[in-house]
Each structure stands twice: as C-alpha cells, then as structure tokens.
Short mmCIF file of C-alpha atoms in Angstrom, two decimals:
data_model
loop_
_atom_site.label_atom_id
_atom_site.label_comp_id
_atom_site.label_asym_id
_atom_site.label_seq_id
_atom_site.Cartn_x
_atom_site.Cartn_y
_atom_site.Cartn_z
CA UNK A 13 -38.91 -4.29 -3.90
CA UNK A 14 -35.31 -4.84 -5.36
CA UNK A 15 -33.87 -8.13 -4.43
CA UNK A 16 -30.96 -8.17 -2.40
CA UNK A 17 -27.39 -8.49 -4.00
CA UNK A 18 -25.47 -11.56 -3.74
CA UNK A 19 -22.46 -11.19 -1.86
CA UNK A 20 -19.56 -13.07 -3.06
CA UNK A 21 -16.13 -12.89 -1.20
CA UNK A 22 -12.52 -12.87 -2.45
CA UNK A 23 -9.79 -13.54 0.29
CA UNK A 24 -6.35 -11.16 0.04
CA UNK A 25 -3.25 -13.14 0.65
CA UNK A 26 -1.08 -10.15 1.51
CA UNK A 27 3.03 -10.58 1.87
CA UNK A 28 4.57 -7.13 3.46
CA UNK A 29 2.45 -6.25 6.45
CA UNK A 30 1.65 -6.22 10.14
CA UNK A 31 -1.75 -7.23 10.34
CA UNK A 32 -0.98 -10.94 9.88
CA UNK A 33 -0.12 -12.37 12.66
CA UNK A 34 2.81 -14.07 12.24
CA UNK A 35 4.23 -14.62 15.43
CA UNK A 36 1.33 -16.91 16.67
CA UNK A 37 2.47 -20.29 17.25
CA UNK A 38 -0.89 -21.34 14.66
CA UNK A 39 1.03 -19.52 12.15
CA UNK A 40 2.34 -20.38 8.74
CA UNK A 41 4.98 -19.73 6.71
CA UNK A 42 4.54 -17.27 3.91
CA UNK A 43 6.69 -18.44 1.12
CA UNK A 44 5.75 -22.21 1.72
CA UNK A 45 3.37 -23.37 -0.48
CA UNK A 46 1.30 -24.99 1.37
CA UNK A 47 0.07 -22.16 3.16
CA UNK A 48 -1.24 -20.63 -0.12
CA UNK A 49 -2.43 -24.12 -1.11
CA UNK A 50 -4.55 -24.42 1.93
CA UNK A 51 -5.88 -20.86 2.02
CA UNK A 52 -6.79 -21.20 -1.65
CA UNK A 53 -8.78 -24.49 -0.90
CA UNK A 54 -10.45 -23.20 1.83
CA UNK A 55 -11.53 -20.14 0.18
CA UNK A 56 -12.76 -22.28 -2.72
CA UNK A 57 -14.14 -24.33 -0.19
CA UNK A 58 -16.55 -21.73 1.15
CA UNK A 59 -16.92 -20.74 -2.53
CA UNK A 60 -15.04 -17.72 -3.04
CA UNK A 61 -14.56 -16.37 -6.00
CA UNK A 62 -11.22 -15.16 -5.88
CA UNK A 63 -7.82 -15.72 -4.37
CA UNK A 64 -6.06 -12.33 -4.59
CA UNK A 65 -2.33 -12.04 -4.53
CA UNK A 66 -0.52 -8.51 -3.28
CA UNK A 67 2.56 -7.26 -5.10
CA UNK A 68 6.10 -6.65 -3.61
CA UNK A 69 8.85 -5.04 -5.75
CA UNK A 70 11.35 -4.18 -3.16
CA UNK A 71 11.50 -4.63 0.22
CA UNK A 72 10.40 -1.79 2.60
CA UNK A 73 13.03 0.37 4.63
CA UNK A 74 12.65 2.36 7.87
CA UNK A 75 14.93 4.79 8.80
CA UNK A 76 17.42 3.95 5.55
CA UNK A 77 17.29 0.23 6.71
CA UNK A 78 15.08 -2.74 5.70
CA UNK A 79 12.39 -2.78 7.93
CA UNK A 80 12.71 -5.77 9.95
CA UNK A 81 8.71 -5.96 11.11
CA UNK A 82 6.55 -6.52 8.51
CA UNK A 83 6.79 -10.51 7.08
CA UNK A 84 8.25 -10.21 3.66
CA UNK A 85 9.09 -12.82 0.87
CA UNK A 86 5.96 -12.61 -1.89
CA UNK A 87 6.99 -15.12 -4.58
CA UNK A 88 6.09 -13.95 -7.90
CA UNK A 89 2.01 -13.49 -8.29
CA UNK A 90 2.09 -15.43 -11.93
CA UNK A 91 4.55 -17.97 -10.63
CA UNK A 92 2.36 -18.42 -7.72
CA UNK A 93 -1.00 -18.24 -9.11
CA UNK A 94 0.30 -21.01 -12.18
CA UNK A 95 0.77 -23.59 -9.33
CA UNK A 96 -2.66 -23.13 -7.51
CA UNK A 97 -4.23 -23.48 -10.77
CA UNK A 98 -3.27 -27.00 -10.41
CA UNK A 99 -4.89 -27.55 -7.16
CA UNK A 100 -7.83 -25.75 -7.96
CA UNK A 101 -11.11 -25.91 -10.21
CA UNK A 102 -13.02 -23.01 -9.74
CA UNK A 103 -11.68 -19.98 -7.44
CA UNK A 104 -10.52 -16.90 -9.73
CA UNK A 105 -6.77 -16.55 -9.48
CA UNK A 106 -5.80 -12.48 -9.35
CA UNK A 107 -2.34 -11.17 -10.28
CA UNK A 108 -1.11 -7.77 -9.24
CA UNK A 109 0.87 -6.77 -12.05
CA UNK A 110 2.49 -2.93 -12.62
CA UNK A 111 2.19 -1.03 -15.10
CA UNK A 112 4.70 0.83 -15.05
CA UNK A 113 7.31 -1.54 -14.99
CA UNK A 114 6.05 -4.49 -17.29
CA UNK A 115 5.93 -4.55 -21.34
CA UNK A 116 2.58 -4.29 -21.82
CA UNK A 117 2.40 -7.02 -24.91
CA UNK A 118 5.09 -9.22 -22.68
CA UNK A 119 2.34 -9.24 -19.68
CA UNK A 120 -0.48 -9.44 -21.59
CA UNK A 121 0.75 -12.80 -22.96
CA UNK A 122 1.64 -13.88 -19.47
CA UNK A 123 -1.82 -13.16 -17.72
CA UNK A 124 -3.12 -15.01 -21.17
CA UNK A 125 -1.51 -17.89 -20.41
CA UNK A 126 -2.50 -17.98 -16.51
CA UNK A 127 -5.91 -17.67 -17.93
CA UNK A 128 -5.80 -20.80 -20.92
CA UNK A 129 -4.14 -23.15 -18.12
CA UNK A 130 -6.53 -22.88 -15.53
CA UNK A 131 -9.49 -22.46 -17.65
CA UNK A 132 -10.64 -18.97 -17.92
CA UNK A 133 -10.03 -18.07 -14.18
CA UNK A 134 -7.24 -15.15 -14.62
CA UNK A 135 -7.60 -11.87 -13.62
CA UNK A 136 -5.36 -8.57 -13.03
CA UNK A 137 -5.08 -6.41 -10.64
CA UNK A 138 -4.01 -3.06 -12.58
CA UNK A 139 -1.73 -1.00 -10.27
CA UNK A 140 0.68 2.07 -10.84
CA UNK A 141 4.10 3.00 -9.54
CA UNK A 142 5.73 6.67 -10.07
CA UNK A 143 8.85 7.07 -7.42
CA UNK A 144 12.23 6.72 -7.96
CA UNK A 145 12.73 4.27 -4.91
CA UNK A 146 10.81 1.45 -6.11
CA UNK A 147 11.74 2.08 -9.68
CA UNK A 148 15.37 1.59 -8.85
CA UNK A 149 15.04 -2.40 -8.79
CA UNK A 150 14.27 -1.61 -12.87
CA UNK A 151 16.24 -0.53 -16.03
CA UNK A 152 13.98 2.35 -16.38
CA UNK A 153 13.76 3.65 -12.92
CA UNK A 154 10.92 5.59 -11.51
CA UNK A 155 10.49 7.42 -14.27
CA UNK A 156 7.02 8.83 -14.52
CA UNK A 157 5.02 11.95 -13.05
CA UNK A 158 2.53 11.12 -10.61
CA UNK A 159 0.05 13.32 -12.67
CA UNK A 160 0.91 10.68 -15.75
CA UNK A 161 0.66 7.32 -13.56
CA UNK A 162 -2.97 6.74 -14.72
CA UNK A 163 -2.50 7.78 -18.32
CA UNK A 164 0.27 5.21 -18.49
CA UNK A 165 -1.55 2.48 -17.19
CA UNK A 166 -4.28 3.28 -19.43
CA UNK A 167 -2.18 3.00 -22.08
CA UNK A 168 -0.69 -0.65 -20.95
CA UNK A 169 -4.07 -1.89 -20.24
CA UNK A 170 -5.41 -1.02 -23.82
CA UNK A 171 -2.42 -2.30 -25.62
CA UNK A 172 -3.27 -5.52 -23.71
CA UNK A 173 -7.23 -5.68 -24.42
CA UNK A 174 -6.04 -4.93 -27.87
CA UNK A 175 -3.33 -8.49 -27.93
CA UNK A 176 -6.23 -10.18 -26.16
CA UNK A 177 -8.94 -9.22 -28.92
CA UNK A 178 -6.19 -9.59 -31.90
CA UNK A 179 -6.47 -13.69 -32.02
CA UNK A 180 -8.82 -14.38 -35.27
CA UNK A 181 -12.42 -15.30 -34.16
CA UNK A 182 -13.91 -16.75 -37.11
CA UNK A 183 -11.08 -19.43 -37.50
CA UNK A 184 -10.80 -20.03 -33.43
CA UNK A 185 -14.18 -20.68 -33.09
CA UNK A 186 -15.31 -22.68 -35.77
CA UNK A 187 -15.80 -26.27 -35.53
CA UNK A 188 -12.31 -27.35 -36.78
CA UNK A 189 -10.30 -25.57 -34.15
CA UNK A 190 -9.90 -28.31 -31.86
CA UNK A 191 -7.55 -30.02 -34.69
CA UNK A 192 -5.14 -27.02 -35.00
CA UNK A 193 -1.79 -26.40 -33.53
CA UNK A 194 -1.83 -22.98 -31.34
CA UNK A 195 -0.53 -21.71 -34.23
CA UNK A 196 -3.78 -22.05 -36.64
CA UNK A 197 -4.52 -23.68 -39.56
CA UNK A 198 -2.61 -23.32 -42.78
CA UNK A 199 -3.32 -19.31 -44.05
CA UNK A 200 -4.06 -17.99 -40.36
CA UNK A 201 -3.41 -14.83 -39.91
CA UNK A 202 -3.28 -12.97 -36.72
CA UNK A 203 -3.88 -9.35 -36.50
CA UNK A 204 -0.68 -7.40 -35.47
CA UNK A 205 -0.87 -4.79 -32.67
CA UNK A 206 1.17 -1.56 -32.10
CA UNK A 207 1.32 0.41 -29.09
CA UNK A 208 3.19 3.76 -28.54
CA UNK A 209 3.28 6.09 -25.59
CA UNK A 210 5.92 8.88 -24.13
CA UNK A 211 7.35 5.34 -22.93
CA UNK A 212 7.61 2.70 -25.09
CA UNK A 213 7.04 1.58 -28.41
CA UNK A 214 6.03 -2.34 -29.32
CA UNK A 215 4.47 -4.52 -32.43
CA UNK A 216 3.47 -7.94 -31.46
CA UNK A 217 1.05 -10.38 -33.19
CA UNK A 218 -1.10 -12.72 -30.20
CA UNK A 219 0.41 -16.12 -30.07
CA UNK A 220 -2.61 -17.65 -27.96
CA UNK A 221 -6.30 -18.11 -28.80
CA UNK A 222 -8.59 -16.42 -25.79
CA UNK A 223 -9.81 -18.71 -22.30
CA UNK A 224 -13.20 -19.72 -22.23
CA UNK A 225 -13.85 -16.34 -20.44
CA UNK A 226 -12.64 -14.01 -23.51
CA UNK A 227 -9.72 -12.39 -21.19
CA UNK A 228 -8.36 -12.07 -17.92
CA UNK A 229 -10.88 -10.53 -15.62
CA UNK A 230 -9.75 -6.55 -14.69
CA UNK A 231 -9.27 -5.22 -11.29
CA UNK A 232 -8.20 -2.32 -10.07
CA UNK A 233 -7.88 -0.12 -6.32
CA UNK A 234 -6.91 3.59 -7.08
CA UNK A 235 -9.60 5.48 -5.16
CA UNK A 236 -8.13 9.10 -6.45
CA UNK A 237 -10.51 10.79 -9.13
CA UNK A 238 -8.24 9.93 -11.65
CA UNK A 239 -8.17 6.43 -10.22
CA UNK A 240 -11.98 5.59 -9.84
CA UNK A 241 -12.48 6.95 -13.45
CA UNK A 242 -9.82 4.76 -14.66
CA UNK A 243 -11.61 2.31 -13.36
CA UNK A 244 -14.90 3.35 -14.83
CA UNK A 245 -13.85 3.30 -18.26
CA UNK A 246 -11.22 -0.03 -18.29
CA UNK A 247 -12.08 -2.33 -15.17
CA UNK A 248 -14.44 -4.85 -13.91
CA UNK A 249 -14.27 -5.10 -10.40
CA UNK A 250 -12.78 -2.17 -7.71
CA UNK A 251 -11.48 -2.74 -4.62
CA UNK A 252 -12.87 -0.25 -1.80
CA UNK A 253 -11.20 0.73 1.42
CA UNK A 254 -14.65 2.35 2.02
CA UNK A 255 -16.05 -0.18 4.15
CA UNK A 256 -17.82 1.37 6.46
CA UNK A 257 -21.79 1.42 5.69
CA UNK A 258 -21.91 4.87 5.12
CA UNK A 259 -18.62 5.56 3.02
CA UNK A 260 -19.52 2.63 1.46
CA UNK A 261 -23.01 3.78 0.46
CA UNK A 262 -21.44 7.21 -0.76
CA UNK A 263 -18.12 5.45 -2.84
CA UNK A 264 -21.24 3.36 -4.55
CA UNK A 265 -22.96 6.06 -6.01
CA UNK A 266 -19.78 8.11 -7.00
CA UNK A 267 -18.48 4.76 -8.49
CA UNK A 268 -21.50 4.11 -10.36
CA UNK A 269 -21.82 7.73 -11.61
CA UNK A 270 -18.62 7.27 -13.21
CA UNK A 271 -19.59 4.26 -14.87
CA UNK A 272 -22.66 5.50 -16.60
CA UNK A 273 -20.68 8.78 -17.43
CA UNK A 274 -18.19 5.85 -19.08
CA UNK A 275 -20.94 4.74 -20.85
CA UNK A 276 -21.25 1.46 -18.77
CA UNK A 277 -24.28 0.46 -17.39
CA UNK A 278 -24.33 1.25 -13.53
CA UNK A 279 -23.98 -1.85 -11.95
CA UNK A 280 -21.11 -2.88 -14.53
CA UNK A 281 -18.31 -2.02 -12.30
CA UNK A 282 -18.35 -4.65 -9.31
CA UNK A 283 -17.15 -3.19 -6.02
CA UNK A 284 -15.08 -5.07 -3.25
CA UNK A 285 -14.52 -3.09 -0.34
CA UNK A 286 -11.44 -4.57 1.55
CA UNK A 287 -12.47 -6.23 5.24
CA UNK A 288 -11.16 -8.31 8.03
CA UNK A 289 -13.36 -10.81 10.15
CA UNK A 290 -12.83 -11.69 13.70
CA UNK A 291 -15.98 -14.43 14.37
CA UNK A 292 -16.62 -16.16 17.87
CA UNK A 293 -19.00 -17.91 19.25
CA UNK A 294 -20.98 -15.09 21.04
CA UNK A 295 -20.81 -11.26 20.42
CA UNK A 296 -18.84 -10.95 23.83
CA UNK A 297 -16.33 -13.63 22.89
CA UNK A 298 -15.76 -11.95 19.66
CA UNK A 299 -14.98 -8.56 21.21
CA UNK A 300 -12.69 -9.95 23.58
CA UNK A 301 -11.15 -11.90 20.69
CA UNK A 302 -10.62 -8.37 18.92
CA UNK A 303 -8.89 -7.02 21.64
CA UNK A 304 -6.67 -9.78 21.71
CA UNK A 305 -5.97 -9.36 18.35
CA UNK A 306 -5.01 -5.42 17.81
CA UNK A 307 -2.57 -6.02 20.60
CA UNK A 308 -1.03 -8.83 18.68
CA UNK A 309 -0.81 -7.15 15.45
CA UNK A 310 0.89 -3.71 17.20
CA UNK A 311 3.56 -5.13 19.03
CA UNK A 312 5.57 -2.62 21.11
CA UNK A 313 8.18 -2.27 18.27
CA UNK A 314 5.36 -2.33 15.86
CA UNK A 315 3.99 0.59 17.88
CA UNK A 316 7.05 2.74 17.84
CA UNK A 317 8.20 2.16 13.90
CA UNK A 318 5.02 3.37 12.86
CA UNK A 319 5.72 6.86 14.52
CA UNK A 320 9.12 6.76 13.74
CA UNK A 321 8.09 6.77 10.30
CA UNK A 322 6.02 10.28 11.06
CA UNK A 323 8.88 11.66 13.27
CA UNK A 324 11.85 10.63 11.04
CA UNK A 325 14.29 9.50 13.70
CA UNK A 326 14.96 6.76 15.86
CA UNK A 327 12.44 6.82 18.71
CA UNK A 328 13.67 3.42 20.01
CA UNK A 329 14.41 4.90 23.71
CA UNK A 330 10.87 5.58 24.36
CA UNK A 331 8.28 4.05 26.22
CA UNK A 332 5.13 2.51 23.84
CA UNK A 333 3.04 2.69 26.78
CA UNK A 334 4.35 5.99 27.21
CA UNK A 335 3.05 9.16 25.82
CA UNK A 336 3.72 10.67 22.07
CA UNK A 337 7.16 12.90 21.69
CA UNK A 338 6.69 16.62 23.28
CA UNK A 339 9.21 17.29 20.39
CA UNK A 340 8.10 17.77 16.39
CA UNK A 341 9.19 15.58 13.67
CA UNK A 342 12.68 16.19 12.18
CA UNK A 343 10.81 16.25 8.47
CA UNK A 344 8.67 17.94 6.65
CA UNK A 345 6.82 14.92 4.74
CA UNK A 346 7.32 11.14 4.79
CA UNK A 347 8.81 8.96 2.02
CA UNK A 348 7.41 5.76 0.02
CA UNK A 349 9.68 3.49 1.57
CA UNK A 350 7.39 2.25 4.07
CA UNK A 351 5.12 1.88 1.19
CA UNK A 352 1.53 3.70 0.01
CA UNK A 353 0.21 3.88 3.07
CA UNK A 354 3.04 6.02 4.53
CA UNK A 355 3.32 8.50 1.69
CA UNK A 356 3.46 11.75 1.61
CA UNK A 357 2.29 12.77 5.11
CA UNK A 358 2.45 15.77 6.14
CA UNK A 359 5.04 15.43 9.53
CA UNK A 360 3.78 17.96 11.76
CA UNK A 361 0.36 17.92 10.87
CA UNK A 362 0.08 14.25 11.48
CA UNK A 363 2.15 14.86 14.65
CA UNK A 364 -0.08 17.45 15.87
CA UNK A 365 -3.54 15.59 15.32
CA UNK A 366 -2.15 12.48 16.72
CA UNK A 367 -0.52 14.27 19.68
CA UNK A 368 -3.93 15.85 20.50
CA UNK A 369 -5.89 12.73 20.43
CA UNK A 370 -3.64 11.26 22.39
CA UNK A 371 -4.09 14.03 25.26
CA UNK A 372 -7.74 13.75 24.33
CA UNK A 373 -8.48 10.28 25.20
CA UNK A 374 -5.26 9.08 27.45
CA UNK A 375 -3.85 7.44 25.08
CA UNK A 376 -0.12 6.05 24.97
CA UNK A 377 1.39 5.33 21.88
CA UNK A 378 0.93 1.88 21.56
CA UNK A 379 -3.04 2.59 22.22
CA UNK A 380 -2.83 5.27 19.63
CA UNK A 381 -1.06 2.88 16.83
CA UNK A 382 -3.51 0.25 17.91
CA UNK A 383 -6.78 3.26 17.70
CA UNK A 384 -5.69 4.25 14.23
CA UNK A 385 -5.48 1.02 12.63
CA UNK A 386 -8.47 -0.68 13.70
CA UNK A 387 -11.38 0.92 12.23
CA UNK A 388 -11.73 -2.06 9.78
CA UNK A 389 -13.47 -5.16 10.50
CA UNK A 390 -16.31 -6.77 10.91
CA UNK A 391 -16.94 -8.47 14.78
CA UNK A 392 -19.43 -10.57 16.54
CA UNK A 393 -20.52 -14.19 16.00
CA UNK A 394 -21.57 -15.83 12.89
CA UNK A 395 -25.11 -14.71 13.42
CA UNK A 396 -24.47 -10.83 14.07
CA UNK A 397 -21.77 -10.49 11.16
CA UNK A 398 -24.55 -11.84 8.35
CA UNK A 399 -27.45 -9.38 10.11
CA UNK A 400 -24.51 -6.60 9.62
CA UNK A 401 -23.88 -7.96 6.11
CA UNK A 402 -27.68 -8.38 5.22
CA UNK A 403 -27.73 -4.72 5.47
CA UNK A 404 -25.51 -3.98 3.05
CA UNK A 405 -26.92 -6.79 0.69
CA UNK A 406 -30.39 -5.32 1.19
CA UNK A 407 -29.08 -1.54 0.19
CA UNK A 408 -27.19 -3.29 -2.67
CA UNK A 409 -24.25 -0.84 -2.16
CA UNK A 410 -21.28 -3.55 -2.39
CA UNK A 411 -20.87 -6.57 -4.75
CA UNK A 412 -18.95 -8.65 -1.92
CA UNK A 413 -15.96 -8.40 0.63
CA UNK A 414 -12.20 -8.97 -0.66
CA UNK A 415 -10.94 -10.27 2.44
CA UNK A 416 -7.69 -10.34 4.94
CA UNK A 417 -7.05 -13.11 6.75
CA UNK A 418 -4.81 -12.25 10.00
CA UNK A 419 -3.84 -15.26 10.57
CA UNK A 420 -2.03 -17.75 7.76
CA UNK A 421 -3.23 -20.78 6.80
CA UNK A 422 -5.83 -21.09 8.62
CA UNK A 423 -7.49 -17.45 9.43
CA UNK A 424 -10.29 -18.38 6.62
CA UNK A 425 -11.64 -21.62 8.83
CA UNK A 426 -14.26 -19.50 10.94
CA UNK A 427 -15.58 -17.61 8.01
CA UNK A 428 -15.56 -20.81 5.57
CA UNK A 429 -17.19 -22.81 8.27
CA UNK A 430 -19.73 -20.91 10.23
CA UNK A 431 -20.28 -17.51 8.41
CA UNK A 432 -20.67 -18.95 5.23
CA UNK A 433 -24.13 -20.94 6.32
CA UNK A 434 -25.40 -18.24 7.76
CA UNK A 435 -25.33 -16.17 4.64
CA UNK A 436 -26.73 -18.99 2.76
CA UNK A 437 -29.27 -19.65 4.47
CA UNK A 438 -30.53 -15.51 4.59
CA UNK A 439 -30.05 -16.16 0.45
CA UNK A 440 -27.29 -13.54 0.48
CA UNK A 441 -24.06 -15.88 -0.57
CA UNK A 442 -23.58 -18.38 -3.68
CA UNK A 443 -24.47 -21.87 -3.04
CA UNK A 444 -22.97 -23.21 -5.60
CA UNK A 445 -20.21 -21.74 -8.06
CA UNK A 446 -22.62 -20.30 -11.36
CA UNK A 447 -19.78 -21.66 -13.72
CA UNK A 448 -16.54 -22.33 -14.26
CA UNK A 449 -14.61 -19.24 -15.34
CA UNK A 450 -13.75 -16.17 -12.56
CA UNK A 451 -16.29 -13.77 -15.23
CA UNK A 452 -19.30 -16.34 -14.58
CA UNK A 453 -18.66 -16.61 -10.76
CA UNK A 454 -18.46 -12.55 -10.23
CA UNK A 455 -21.77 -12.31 -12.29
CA UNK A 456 -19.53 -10.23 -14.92
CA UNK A 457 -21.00 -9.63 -18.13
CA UNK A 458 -18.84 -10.45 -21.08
CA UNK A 459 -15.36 -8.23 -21.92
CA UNK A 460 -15.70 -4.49 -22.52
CA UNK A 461 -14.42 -4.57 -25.63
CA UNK A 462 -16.16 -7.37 -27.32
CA UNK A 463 -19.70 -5.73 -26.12
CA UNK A 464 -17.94 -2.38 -27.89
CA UNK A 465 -17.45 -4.33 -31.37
CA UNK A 466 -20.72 -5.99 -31.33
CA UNK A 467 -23.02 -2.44 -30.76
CA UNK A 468 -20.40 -1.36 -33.94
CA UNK A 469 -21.58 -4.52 -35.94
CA UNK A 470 -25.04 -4.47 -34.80
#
C-alpha cells in the first residue's frame, strides 16, 4: 500500500479582496508590517513552507470608479518579501511577478537576489496580464493577445532560467570561491544571455552566483489548457482552485498527464489547491462560526457591488435582502476592472442562472452573493478537518493547501495551534522543516534545467 503524502501548507496573504475581514475589531492593518511579520512567523511557526504574496497593479474600479470595498494597498511583493527575510529562517518567501510587464533579465536578477539574501528561500509566482486597463499603469500598455499571454511568459521565464544557469559552475563551486568578490576571480567569465520575442530584445551577462537552492522556486495558477501545460513544462508547484475532493482528484490526473507528456516525471509538478479554514472547538461551533463568517465577508454593499458588476449600473436603491432585478443587465459582457474573477461574463446568462436560483431556493441577493462564494473551505474542529484532510493524503491527489486567512494577523492561530497537532500526530504534516531552502521543504527535486544538462552530459 502507497504511503500517504505529506501535506505541507503555504498561507496566501492576499491585498484586494472581500474575504478578509477587515472590519472586525481583531483586525489588522494591511500595509503595516507587522501584520505580515506576525502572519509570516506564525506560519513558520506551524511550519509552513511558504508565505505567498498576491499582486496588485492598479487599483480595481466599479462602475468607472475605484471600488471602495475591497482593502487595497499591497506594498511591492520583492520589497516586502526582502524584509521578512530578515525575520525569518526557514518559510519560502513567494513573489508574484508579471510577465508581461517586467524585463525578464531585470526580474530575474531581482528574484536572484531575494533568493542569495535569505538563503535559497525565493520563489515566483509566474502570472500573465493581456488588457489594456491594467496595462495602462505601463509604458507599453496592454499590449498582447490573450491567445499570446502564455507564449510570452514562456518566453520571460526561459530567458530567466537561462540568467540563472549562466553564472560559471566550475569556478563558483570550487573550493576557492568563498575568497572571491561577486565578481569572480581574476579571468572569470560569465556566459552572456540573449533573449528575443515579438516584444523585446535584451543581452545581459548574470552578475550573481546561484542560492544554495540553484534558483528561485517556480509557481504558477493558470488552470486554462494552455495554462496547466505551461505549467507542465516550466513550473514546480501549481496552485488549484480545484479543491473539492473530487475536482481535485480529476485536476490531479490531468495535471500529472501533462507532466509526463512534458517529459517530467508525474509527481514532479507539486499541486496546491487554494483553501480557507474556519476551526472550532466542536463541529457545531464551527458551523455556526461559518455562518457568522459569510455574513461578515458579504456585507450588504458587498452584496449589491457584486451584481452591479453583472448588471452594469448602479443598483444602489435596492434592497440586499430583497430579490434579484426583474430587469436584464444593461451589457453584454463584464470588464477586467473588478479583476480576473469578474471577466468576461456573459451578462444575461449570468443574470438568468442567478435569477433562477434565486426563485429556486428563496434566495435574496445578499443570500445569493453569500451561496456563490462559499463553496470553499474546509469546517469543523481540529479533529474533523485532519479526518477530511487524511483523505486526501491517503488518495495522494494534492501536495498541500495554499491557504487564506480571513482574518489578518491573526486568522493563522487556530490552524498553527490546534490543526497542526492533529496532522502530526496522523503522520500527515512535517514535523520538522527537511532543510533550509523553500526546494528542500516542498520535497522539490533539483531545477529543471540543471537535471536537463546533466541527462545531456551523462
């Protein structure tokens, strides 16, 4: 019989949403630092092995105005990251960084850095922008296809392996290296590195040796086709809104088809589905708990901007324990400026399946907000949540949980404190960090592309 995986969890510190709850008195600020000093701490703490930073390049609108709802104010993820690295030793520190509007030898340097300073605990989270909106806070603007967003970042992400890989091996690891500048002996050479797409063009020579975990660890979240085999061929960990047991079962075996098809092994591509945790002391406490919560993440406004953004006009005078709008929406689909989640939605369609639920079930809108954004999460005490994760341990069909805190600093306390044993002691969860890089502590084999030279050499 197959052993059961070891979960390992990475916590999401998200900036622009309404699942935090932010209006709780408990509640932290999410610019200060100490709130991402304390969640870090905790989570490493509880031995996770990552700390996970979202990305924010403008500021969502609703209705042509900024959307007043949501928190906002993500400082930048490197910025950030650099200053936990201080008051951490051993939790993985995760950038989301775009592709599309970074110079791929310019970030690649950056993330390099993150990675020397804290000691081989860097890692990216590879993401992809394509409209205009977002890409008017750049010089370029939004300025690819959608059809091209994956080829791009492809591109970006290669020209970055290939910096990485570029510093000279034979004179950085040989006994005398300790004694050199960053620069290298006298004669070093470094290998220079050209990239050119539809996009850009760029020569650069590495100006750092690697971290003691070759490069920064790769993660990426597109679940499209195009996505998930981008991630088959270039990544090391994807994140999974498939959380569920059965959708998660089924994105595991498409994921690890792809990966062998990539000529990967099948387990080489770690998957973190994303999760939230409500925890209580009994099963009926939790529940209760859960209700509490939903209510205080969909306010009343919350309630009626989210259809607002499906109706396309100001719905402000209605009721949000009042029923849906008899009338359709004034557009055809929705925009980006509410951000991914929000895209491209077909108006009427949307209006008409929510509109019949509704009727279906009684539902005002507030209920019907509330209905379609809670079927994450796992709930129950300490005790029912590891029997629930034992399962999928035992089927081996996830590598771990990245999770969302919804409540800042202190929403990882119940997990940290009593979910955490629990898992231990059913020999599901680390007890102990495996190393000291974020590779080691995922259970990552070594980079993609150094495996790739040495079956060349061998």
């Amino acid at each position: 019989m197959t052993a059961p995986t070891v979960l390992r969890f990475g916590v999401f510190f998200q900036g622009v949403n309404f699942s935090t709850v932010w209006s709780d008195p408990a509640s932290g600020s999410q610019i200060d630092f100490e709130s991402f000093r304390r969640v870090a701490q905790t989570a490493e703490r509880g031995l996770f092995s990552a700390f996970f930073l979202g990305e924010g390049l403008r500021l969502r609108e609703h209705l042509g105005r900024l959307h007043q709802l949501d928190v906002a104010g993500r400082p930048d993820a490197q910025t950030q990251l650099a200053a936990l690295a201080a008051v951490t030793e051993r939790i993985g520190l995760v950038a989301t960084q775009n592709t599309t509007y970074n110079d791929p030898f310019d970030l690649a340097h950056r993330l390099n850095s993150l990675d020397l300073l804290s000691g081989g605990r860097a890692a990216w989270n590879i993401v992809t922008t394509d409209n205009a909106w977002t890409g008017a806070n750049f010089r370029r603007g939004g300025y690819l296809d959608h059809a091209d967003r994956y080829t791009h970042a492809e591109a970006v992400v290669v020209a970055a392996k290939a910096l990485w890989d570029a510093w000279d091996a034979e004179i950085a690891e040989s006994p005398d290296a300790a004694t050199w500048s960053h620069h290298g002996p006298s004669g070093h050479t470094s290998a220079t590195v050209t990239a050119q797409t539809a996009h850009y063009a760029a020569e650069a020579a590495t100006r750092l040796p690697r971290s003691p975990q070759g490069h920064p660890v790769l993660f990426q979240a597109g679940d499209s086709p195009d996505g998930r085999d981008f991630a088959a061929r270039q990544a090391d960990v994807i994140f999974s809104a498939h959380s569920a047991f059965d959708a998660a079962e089924a994105f595991a075996a498409d994921i690890r088809q792809r990966t062998l098809k990539a000529g990967r092994p099948a387990n080489d591509l770690k998957i973190f589905p994303g999760q939230e945790f409500v925890i209580a002391d009994t099963d009926a406490e939790a529940e209760e708990k859960a209700r509490w919560l939903r209510r205080a993440q969909i306010s009343p406004q919350t309630a009626i901007a989210f259809i607002e953004n499906i109706w396309g006009t100001d719905l402000s005078a209605l009721d949000p324990d009042g029923p849906l709008p008899a009338f359709d929406p004034v557009q055809e689909t929705t925009g980006e400026t509410r951000g991914t989640a929000f895209r491209a939605a077909q108006a009427k369609t949307t209006a008409d399946a929510w509109r019949e639920r509704s009727e279906a079930e009684g539902l005002s809108i507030r209920d019907l907000v509330i209905a379609l954004n809670s079927t994450r999460g796992f709930v129950g005490s300490a005790g029912s949540v590891a029997a629930t994760l034992q399962r999928y341990a035992d089927a081996g069909i996830v590598d771990g949980f990245n999770i969302t805190p919804w409540l800042i600093p202190s929403g990882l306390d119940d997990i940290v404190d009593l979910l955490v044993p629990e898992l231990q002691e059913r020999g599901i969860y680390p007890t102990e960090y495996a190393g000291t890089t974020l590779r080691e502590n995922l259970g990552l084999r070594p980079p993609l592309t150094r495996r790739e030279r040495a079956a060349q050499s061998a």
